[in-house]
Amino acid sequence: MRAFFHKPALDGELEQEMASHLEFAVEENLRQGMSPEEARRQALVRFGGVTQVREQHREERGLPWLDGLTQDVRYTLRVLRKDRGFTAIAVLILALGIGANVAVFSVVNAILLRPLPFTDPDRLVWIAPPNSGHDLSSSTYSADAYDDLRAMNKSYTDVTGYYAFSSPDNVKLTEGHGQVTPLTLIGVAGNFFAVLGVQPMLGRWFNAEETRAGSDVVMLSYPLWMRRFGGDPNIVGKTIVLDGKPNPVIGVLPESFDFGAAFAPGSRVDMFGPISMDGIRMEGNTLTFIGRLKPGVTLGQARSEASTLFPKFYWSKKEPTSLGSYKDRGWPIPLKEHVSGEVRRPLIVLWSAVGMILVIVCVNLSNLLLARAAGRQKEFAMRIALGADRKRIVRQMLTESLILAATGAVFGLVLAWLLVLWLAHQGSIALPLLTSLRMDTAGLVWTLGITLITAVLFGLMPAFRISGKELQGSLKDSGQGMSAGRGHERLRAGLVIAEIALACILLVGAGLLLRSFLHVLNIDLGFTPAQAAAIRIDYNDGNDAEKRGAIVEEMLRRVNAIPGVEVAGITDNLPLERNRGWGISVKGADPKKERSSGTFVYLVTPGYLRSIGMRLREGRDFSWQDGPKSQKVAILNRAGAEAMWPGEDPIGRMASIGGEDVRIIGVIDDVHESNVEGKPGVQSYLQLTQFGPDDQSLVVRSKLPAGTLAPMVLNALRQVNPEQPATELRPIQQIVDHATSPRRFFVVLVASFAGLGLLLASLGIYGVISYGVTQQSKEIGIRMALGATMGRVQLGILRRTMLLAGIGLLVGGVLSLAVAKMIASLLYGTEPTDPVTFLGMILVLGLVALLAGYLPARRASRIDPLIALRTN
């Protein structure tokens, strides 16, 4: 290494030694009687070649491979600087390919590969009934079941959970100057953070006494602490006012803990409070279960124990008949699988798509390097003639590939960093762990790896090709009067066919996903989100049903009086957001006709069905005469009516919903209550003033923009309740967009990659055809001199172009069918063999190929025979 870094000094010493040696030899010759000229000539003859000695010395004193590498790098930089157009295109292609790969890897790493940000996350399990889906009531447990599981299990060091029915903006923070800010508080079991292994950044966890008593203490999330309290290091011990009550702050959670990212993607959670199990004991299934496996206990052992333990649990011990309610409803899975399970397959598809982009990049660059190498044949022939062996030529070309790939990787990293930064701040996308997205060491290692692989992939084949025995044949082919090497052309044509085939797969995949997404957007949700908006409302009815009825009726009267408002209504749960389930059964004289089921329950006011655009099929809507003291009434959806009274008219029938006898007064069309793509379940709508709702939202239907409508609605609400917080008027479409955001995310990215693949394939076609035209310019000139018309020349070139495209389409079509069947589970309303998608792919690629071939064909038809013959 010293010899490498002190090369000039060592060279100087060598020169001095050689000069001294020659001087001594000359003096000796002079003493023997030779003339000065003859003495020096004889000394040089005896010394041998000075240059050879100098090189031999350099090799023996240092690291010859390092010297050679340095020479290769310097030469490469000179060559690339000389050919700036090629360098710019190659670096751009590489930057796009590597940048897209690094960005997608960062997403995959954050969601699938990186451990959850908890202590020993591999020992954490999510406990829920298998295939419980988005039905919160079916995937949660009662407080009695929670106590029993903690007391009776032998698999977990501890079990914890959180309240699953908390709604956004469910508490009001009153600050010193009287400003009221809605925040989201999640109730958690007292041991929640201890089981997860999350240490508070400031303060402490909830203690046992606070959990038992249902204390008002809170722990703040890091973003809230920074946003609202300026990162006050003395916040612990201070009291904040929530819903008009003092709440002591006992801790601040670390920045790395994001509850929404792990358990409620796309949601913001501001603070946490301890749940009193006694306080929710009669609320039914409200708790999620998370367990930490004991050391040495396997997931299989935990599942085996769950199969024998859960049948022993009560829904409520005050109802002995509820024993066995949880039979076959306790199935632990790794918490990581629960968090990322639904997006695993789409992410793998996305990862594969971006991998194909990299392959297309390599194929394209190989093609470019082959074309460029053909123009450098004399250069390589000269180097071989001067003694360079094949290994040296291959090394030189791989050095060029590595430098191109490294330069592209630098720009690709910048591109990936921008993409990752943008994605990490897309709170509207309901993807788990998205806020933890960042460029980290794993991303950099991945970048290094794909850079090296890419350089070898696109550089190796041209290197072997140009350095092999074919060089002489190629030189012969490219001699005077001949077009470029035929083998060379065939190889490049094969690469173009491979590009087209890969582009086919990407286009078909993107087309199928896009068609599925369009079908999802066209789903009849059972309500009309357009021109409807919701705002969270707040009032104090003192738990008095009469007073509640008067307040909400007055609110709706004032909001309905706003110019431009068509109709308004109130609900406790909006579709596609929070849901809950109660039991429903038929009441009647004939026991044979009694049926029972679970039902999603919504408490609504008169006007709500019209405000959100639900369609009443038969019967009537709620009215204000359906008051607290009158007969309780309900409206079912069609699925509910058919489940309870198949083939019969349900209007006027009696049912028991949540233990209350209600009369069915209407039936509406089915509504997608929890999942856009899922099948609607049994739904029951109850009169809000006849039951006790927790949180409520006002839904307004109006053609006015939300920005214009919001202050008028807020003003109307504050006329009834001056303390109504300034919450956001959210378009209902925003809720639908949030529900479909994961599919939109994947469709947009895959479609982008397909577009990039199409662009690269078109560049490949253009490059091959254009290069062929250049090499055959003399041949074309002769043909035109002999009478070939411009149209005939163009037709010949276009025929060759479409032949390449046709072979690529054939190969790609077959491969696309196989890939389409592999992603069939991600499709909605679209068959893997969807003819529209395949025909669209053929049409798009055919047109692109035609355009890519037409430009060189047009140039060829304008060749002047005299100029072409003179030039060649």
Short mmCIF file of N, CA and C in Angstrom, two decimals, residues 132-229:
data_model
loop_
_atom_site.label_atom_id
_atom_site.label_comp_id
_atom_site.label_asym_id
_atom_site.label_seq_id
_atom_site.Cartn_x
_atom_site.Cartn_y
_atom_site.Cartn_z
N SER A 132 -61.71 -13.39 11.79
CA SER A 132 -62.71 -12.48 12.36
C SER A 132 -62.85 -11.21 11.53
N GLY A 133 -61.88 -10.93 10.65
CA GLY A 133 -62.00 -9.80 9.73
C GLY A 133 -62.10 -8.46 10.42
N HIS A 134 -63.00 -7.59 9.89
CA HIS A 134 -63.11 -6.22 10.39
C HIS A 134 -64.24 -6.05 11.38
N ASP A 135 -64.90 -7.13 11.76
CA ASP A 135 -65.99 -7.04 12.73
C ASP A 135 -65.38 -6.92 14.13
N LEU A 136 -65.42 -5.72 14.68
CA LEU A 136 -64.75 -5.49 15.95
C LEU A 136 -65.36 -6.31 17.08
N SER A 137 -66.68 -6.42 17.11
CA SER A 137 -67.31 -7.16 18.20
C SER A 137 -66.95 -8.63 18.15
N SER A 138 -66.75 -9.17 16.95
CA SER A 138 -66.41 -10.59 16.83
C SER A 138 -64.94 -10.85 17.07
N SER A 139 -64.11 -9.83 17.03
CA SER A 139 -62.67 -10.04 17.20
C SER A 139 -62.18 -9.53 18.55
N THR A 140 -63.10 -9.21 19.46
CA THR A 140 -62.71 -8.71 20.78
C THR A 140 -63.33 -9.57 21.87
N TYR A 141 -62.97 -9.27 23.10
CA TYR A 141 -63.38 -10.11 24.23
C TYR A 141 -63.89 -9.22 25.37
N SER A 142 -64.55 -9.86 26.31
CA SER A 142 -65.08 -9.13 27.46
C SER A 142 -64.03 -9.01 28.56
N ALA A 143 -64.32 -8.15 29.51
CA ALA A 143 -63.39 -7.97 30.64
C ALA A 143 -63.29 -9.24 31.47
N ASP A 144 -64.40 -9.99 31.59
CA ASP A 144 -64.34 -11.25 32.35
C ASP A 144 -63.42 -12.24 31.66
N ALA A 145 -63.50 -12.32 30.34
CA ALA A 145 -62.63 -13.22 29.60
C ALA A 145 -61.16 -12.80 29.76
N TYR A 146 -60.96 -11.49 29.81
CA TYR A 146 -59.59 -10.98 29.99
C TYR A 146 -59.02 -11.43 31.34
N ASP A 147 -59.83 -11.26 32.39
CA ASP A 147 -59.36 -11.66 33.73
C ASP A 147 -59.09 -13.16 33.77
N ASP A 148 -59.99 -13.96 33.16
CA ASP A 148 -59.81 -15.41 33.19
C ASP A 148 -58.56 -15.84 32.43
N LEU A 149 -58.33 -15.23 31.29
CA LEU A 149 -57.16 -15.61 30.50
C LEU A 149 -55.87 -15.30 31.26
N ARG A 150 -55.83 -14.15 31.89
CA ARG A 150 -54.63 -13.79 32.66
C ARG A 150 -54.42 -14.77 33.83
N ALA A 151 -55.53 -15.19 34.45
CA ALA A 151 -55.40 -16.04 35.64
C ALA A 151 -55.13 -17.50 35.29
N MET A 152 -55.66 -17.98 34.18
CA MET A 152 -55.65 -19.43 33.93
C MET A 152 -54.58 -19.89 32.95
N ASN A 153 -54.02 -18.99 32.16
CA ASN A 153 -53.09 -19.48 31.14
C ASN A 153 -51.73 -19.81 31.72
N LYS A 154 -51.03 -20.70 31.01
CA LYS A 154 -49.66 -21.08 31.40
C LYS A 154 -48.67 -20.78 30.26
N SER A 155 -49.17 -20.12 29.21
CA SER A 155 -48.31 -19.88 28.04
C SER A 155 -47.70 -18.50 28.01
N TYR A 156 -48.33 -17.55 28.70
CA TYR A 156 -47.92 -16.15 28.56
C TYR A 156 -47.34 -15.61 29.87
N THR A 157 -46.33 -14.78 29.71
CA THR A 157 -45.85 -14.06 30.89
C THR A 157 -46.92 -13.07 31.35
N ASP A 158 -47.67 -12.53 30.40
CA ASP A 158 -48.81 -11.68 30.73
C ASP A 158 -49.63 -11.44 29.45
N VAL A 159 -50.85 -11.03 29.68
CA VAL A 159 -51.76 -10.71 28.58
C VAL A 159 -52.27 -9.30 28.78
N THR A 160 -52.38 -8.56 27.70
CA THR A 160 -52.87 -7.19 27.81
C THR A 160 -53.87 -6.91 26.68
N GLY A 161 -54.29 -5.67 26.57
CA GLY A 161 -55.25 -5.33 25.53
C GLY A 161 -55.57 -3.86 25.55
N TYR A 162 -56.34 -3.44 24.58
CA TYR A 162 -56.80 -2.05 24.53
C TYR A 162 -58.26 -2.02 24.11
N TYR A 163 -58.91 -0.91 24.42
CA TYR A 163 -60.33 -0.73 24.11
C TYR A 163 -60.46 -0.49 22.62
N ALA A 164 -61.20 -1.38 21.94
CA ALA A 164 -61.22 -1.35 20.47
C ALA A 164 -62.22 -0.37 19.89
N PHE A 165 -63.07 0.22 20.73
CA PHE A 165 -64.17 1.03 20.19
C PHE A 165 -63.97 2.53 20.38
N SER A 166 -62.75 2.94 20.64
CA SER A 166 -62.49 4.37 20.77
C SER A 166 -62.62 5.02 19.41
N SER A 167 -63.24 6.16 19.36
CA SER A 167 -63.43 6.86 18.10
C SER A 167 -62.44 8.02 18.00
N PRO A 168 -62.18 8.50 16.80
CA PRO A 168 -61.26 9.64 16.65
C PRO A 168 -61.82 10.89 17.34
N ASP A 169 -60.92 11.70 17.84
CA ASP A 169 -61.29 12.98 18.47
C ASP A 169 -62.34 12.78 19.57
N ASN A 170 -62.09 11.81 20.43
CA ASN A 170 -63.09 11.48 21.45
C ASN A 170 -62.91 12.24 22.77
N VAL A 171 -61.91 13.09 22.88
CA VAL A 171 -61.78 13.94 24.07
C VAL A 171 -61.43 15.36 23.62
N LYS A 172 -61.75 16.33 24.50
CA LYS A 172 -61.48 17.73 24.19
C LYS A 172 -60.42 18.26 25.16
N LEU A 173 -59.35 18.75 24.59
CA LEU A 173 -58.29 19.37 25.39
C LEU A 173 -58.56 20.87 25.48
N THR A 174 -58.71 21.37 26.71
CA THR A 174 -58.89 22.80 26.91
C THR A 174 -57.58 23.41 27.38
N GLU A 175 -57.07 24.33 26.57
CA GLU A 175 -55.79 24.93 26.89
C GLU A 175 -55.99 26.24 27.65
N GLY A 176 -54.89 26.81 28.08
CA GLY A 176 -54.93 27.95 28.99
C GLY A 176 -55.75 29.13 28.49
N HIS A 177 -55.70 29.41 27.20
CA HIS A 177 -56.43 30.55 26.67
C HIS A 177 -57.86 30.18 26.27
N GLY A 178 -58.32 28.99 26.70
CA GLY A 178 -59.71 28.61 26.46
C GLY A 178 -59.94 27.89 25.16
N GLN A 179 -58.90 27.74 24.35
CA GLN A 179 -59.09 27.04 23.09
C GLN A 179 -59.33 25.55 23.32
N VAL A 180 -60.31 25.02 22.64
CA VAL A 180 -60.64 23.60 22.79
C VAL A 180 -60.17 22.84 21.56
N THR A 181 -59.39 21.79 21.78
CA THR A 181 -58.85 21.00 20.69
C THR A 181 -59.28 19.55 20.83
N PRO A 182 -59.91 18.98 19.82
CA PRO A 182 -60.27 17.56 19.90
C PRO A 182 -59.04 16.66 19.74
N LEU A 183 -58.94 15.67 20.60
CA LEU A 183 -57.83 14.72 20.55
C LEU A 183 -58.38 13.30 20.65
N THR A 184 -57.52 12.35 20.32
CA THR A 184 -57.92 10.94 20.38
C THR A 184 -57.21 10.25 21.53
N LEU A 185 -58.01 9.69 22.42
CA LEU A 185 -57.48 8.96 23.58
C LEU A 185 -57.88 7.50 23.46
N ILE A 186 -56.92 6.62 23.66
CA ILE A 186 -57.18 5.18 23.63
C ILE A 186 -57.05 4.64 25.06
N GLY A 187 -58.05 3.88 25.48
CA GLY A 187 -57.97 3.22 26.78
C GLY A 187 -57.21 1.91 26.64
N VAL A 188 -56.25 1.71 27.51
CA VAL A 188 -55.44 0.49 27.45
C VAL A 188 -55.42 -0.18 28.82
N ALA A 189 -55.18 -1.49 28.81
CA ALA A 189 -55.01 -2.20 30.08
C ALA A 189 -53.78 -1.63 30.79
N GLY A 190 -53.79 -1.71 32.11
CA GLY A 190 -52.70 -1.09 32.88
C GLY A 190 -51.33 -1.64 32.53
N ASN A 191 -51.28 -2.91 32.08
CA ASN A 191 -49.98 -3.52 31.77
C ASN A 191 -49.65 -3.44 30.28
N PHE A 192 -50.37 -2.62 29.54
CA PHE A 192 -50.23 -2.59 28.08
C PHE A 192 -48.78 -2.32 27.65
N PHE A 193 -48.21 -1.27 28.18
CA PHE A 193 -46.86 -0.90 27.74
C PHE A 193 -45.81 -1.85 28.32
N ALA A 194 -46.10 -2.41 29.50
CA ALA A 194 -45.15 -3.37 30.09
C ALA A 194 -45.09 -4.63 29.25
N VAL A 195 -46.24 -5.12 28.79
CA VAL A 195 -46.26 -6.34 27.98
C VAL A 195 -45.57 -6.09 26.63
N LEU A 196 -45.82 -4.93 26.04
CA LEU A 196 -45.17 -4.62 24.76
C LEU A 196 -43.68 -4.34 24.94
N GLY A 197 -43.31 -3.96 26.14
CA GLY A 197 -41.91 -3.62 26.37
C GLY A 197 -41.57 -2.23 25.92
N VAL A 198 -42.53 -1.31 26.02
CA VAL A 198 -42.30 0.08 25.63
C VAL A 198 -42.02 0.89 26.88
N GLN A 199 -40.84 1.42 26.96
CA GLN A 199 -40.46 2.23 28.12
C GLN A 199 -40.82 3.68 27.86
N PRO A 200 -41.47 4.34 28.83
CA PRO A 200 -41.79 5.76 28.63
C PRO A 200 -40.53 6.60 28.52
N MET A 201 -40.58 7.59 27.67
CA MET A 201 -39.43 8.49 27.53
C MET A 201 -39.31 9.38 28.76
N LEU A 202 -40.46 9.79 29.27
CA LEU A 202 -40.52 10.56 30.52
C LEU A 202 -41.58 9.92 31.41
N GLY A 203 -41.38 9.95 32.70
CA GLY A 203 -42.41 9.48 33.62
C GLY A 203 -42.43 7.97 33.78
N ARG A 204 -43.62 7.42 33.93
CA ARG A 204 -43.78 6.01 34.28
C ARG A 204 -45.02 5.43 33.59
N TRP A 205 -45.18 4.08 33.80
CA TRP A 205 -46.37 3.40 33.33
C TRP A 205 -47.53 3.64 34.31
N PHE A 206 -48.70 3.14 33.94
CA PHE A 206 -49.83 3.15 34.87
C PHE A 206 -49.56 2.14 35.99
N ASN A 207 -49.93 2.49 37.21
CA ASN A 207 -49.76 1.53 38.29
C ASN A 207 -51.07 0.78 38.54
N ALA A 208 -51.00 -0.24 39.40
CA ALA A 208 -52.15 -1.12 39.64
C ALA A 208 -53.34 -0.35 40.20
N GLU A 209 -53.07 0.58 41.09
CA GLU A 209 -54.17 1.33 41.71
C GLU A 209 -54.90 2.18 40.67
N GLU A 210 -54.14 2.81 39.78
CA GLU A 210 -54.77 3.63 38.72
C GLU A 210 -55.61 2.77 37.79
N THR A 211 -55.16 1.54 37.54
CA THR A 211 -55.92 0.65 36.66
C THR A 211 -57.20 0.18 37.33
N ARG A 212 -57.10 -0.18 38.62
CA ARG A 212 -58.29 -0.67 39.33
C ARG A 212 -59.35 0.42 39.44
N ALA A 213 -58.91 1.62 39.75
CA ALA A 213 -59.86 2.69 40.04
C ALA A 213 -60.32 3.43 38.79
N GLY A 214 -59.70 3.15 37.66
CA GLY A 214 -60.07 3.90 36.47
C GLY A 214 -59.68 5.36 36.59
N SER A 215 -58.43 5.59 36.90
CA SER A 215 -57.94 6.94 37.15
C SER A 215 -57.97 7.79 35.87
N ASP A 216 -57.91 9.10 36.06
CA ASP A 216 -57.91 10.03 34.93
C ASP A 216 -56.50 10.36 34.44
N VAL A 217 -55.49 9.66 34.96
CA VAL A 217 -54.12 9.94 34.53
C VAL A 217 -53.96 9.58 33.05
N VAL A 218 -53.06 10.26 32.39
CA VAL A 218 -52.85 9.99 30.96
C VAL A 218 -51.36 9.95 30.66
N MET A 219 -51.04 9.23 29.58
CA MET A 219 -49.69 9.25 29.01
C MET A 219 -49.80 9.87 27.62
N LEU A 220 -48.87 10.74 27.30
CA LEU A 220 -48.94 11.47 26.03
C LEU A 220 -48.10 10.78 24.97
N SER A 221 -48.57 10.84 23.74
CA SER A 221 -47.74 10.37 22.63
C SER A 221 -46.66 11.43 22.36
N TYR A 222 -45.58 10.98 21.76
CA TYR A 222 -44.48 11.91 21.47
C TYR A 222 -44.91 13.07 20.56
N PRO A 223 -45.64 12.78 19.45
CA PRO A 223 -46.05 13.90 18.58
C PRO A 223 -46.92 14.92 19.31
N LEU A 224 -47.86 14.46 20.16
CA LEU A 224 -48.71 15.40 20.89
C LEU A 224 -47.87 16.23 21.86
N TRP A 225 -46.95 15.55 22.54
CA TRP A 225 -46.08 16.25 23.50
C TRP A 225 -45.30 17.36 22.80
N MET A 226 -44.80 17.06 21.59
CA MET A 226 -44.05 18.08 20.87
C MET A 226 -44.96 19.15 20.29
N ARG A 227 -46.12 18.72 19.77
CA ARG A 227 -46.99 19.65 19.05
C ARG A 227 -47.74 20.60 19.99
N ARG A 228 -48.26 20.07 21.07
CA ARG A 228 -49.11 20.87 21.95
C ARG A 228 -48.38 21.42 23.17
N PHE A 229 -47.33 20.75 23.59
CA PHE A 229 -46.65 21.16 24.82
C PHE A 229 -45.19 21.53 24.57
#
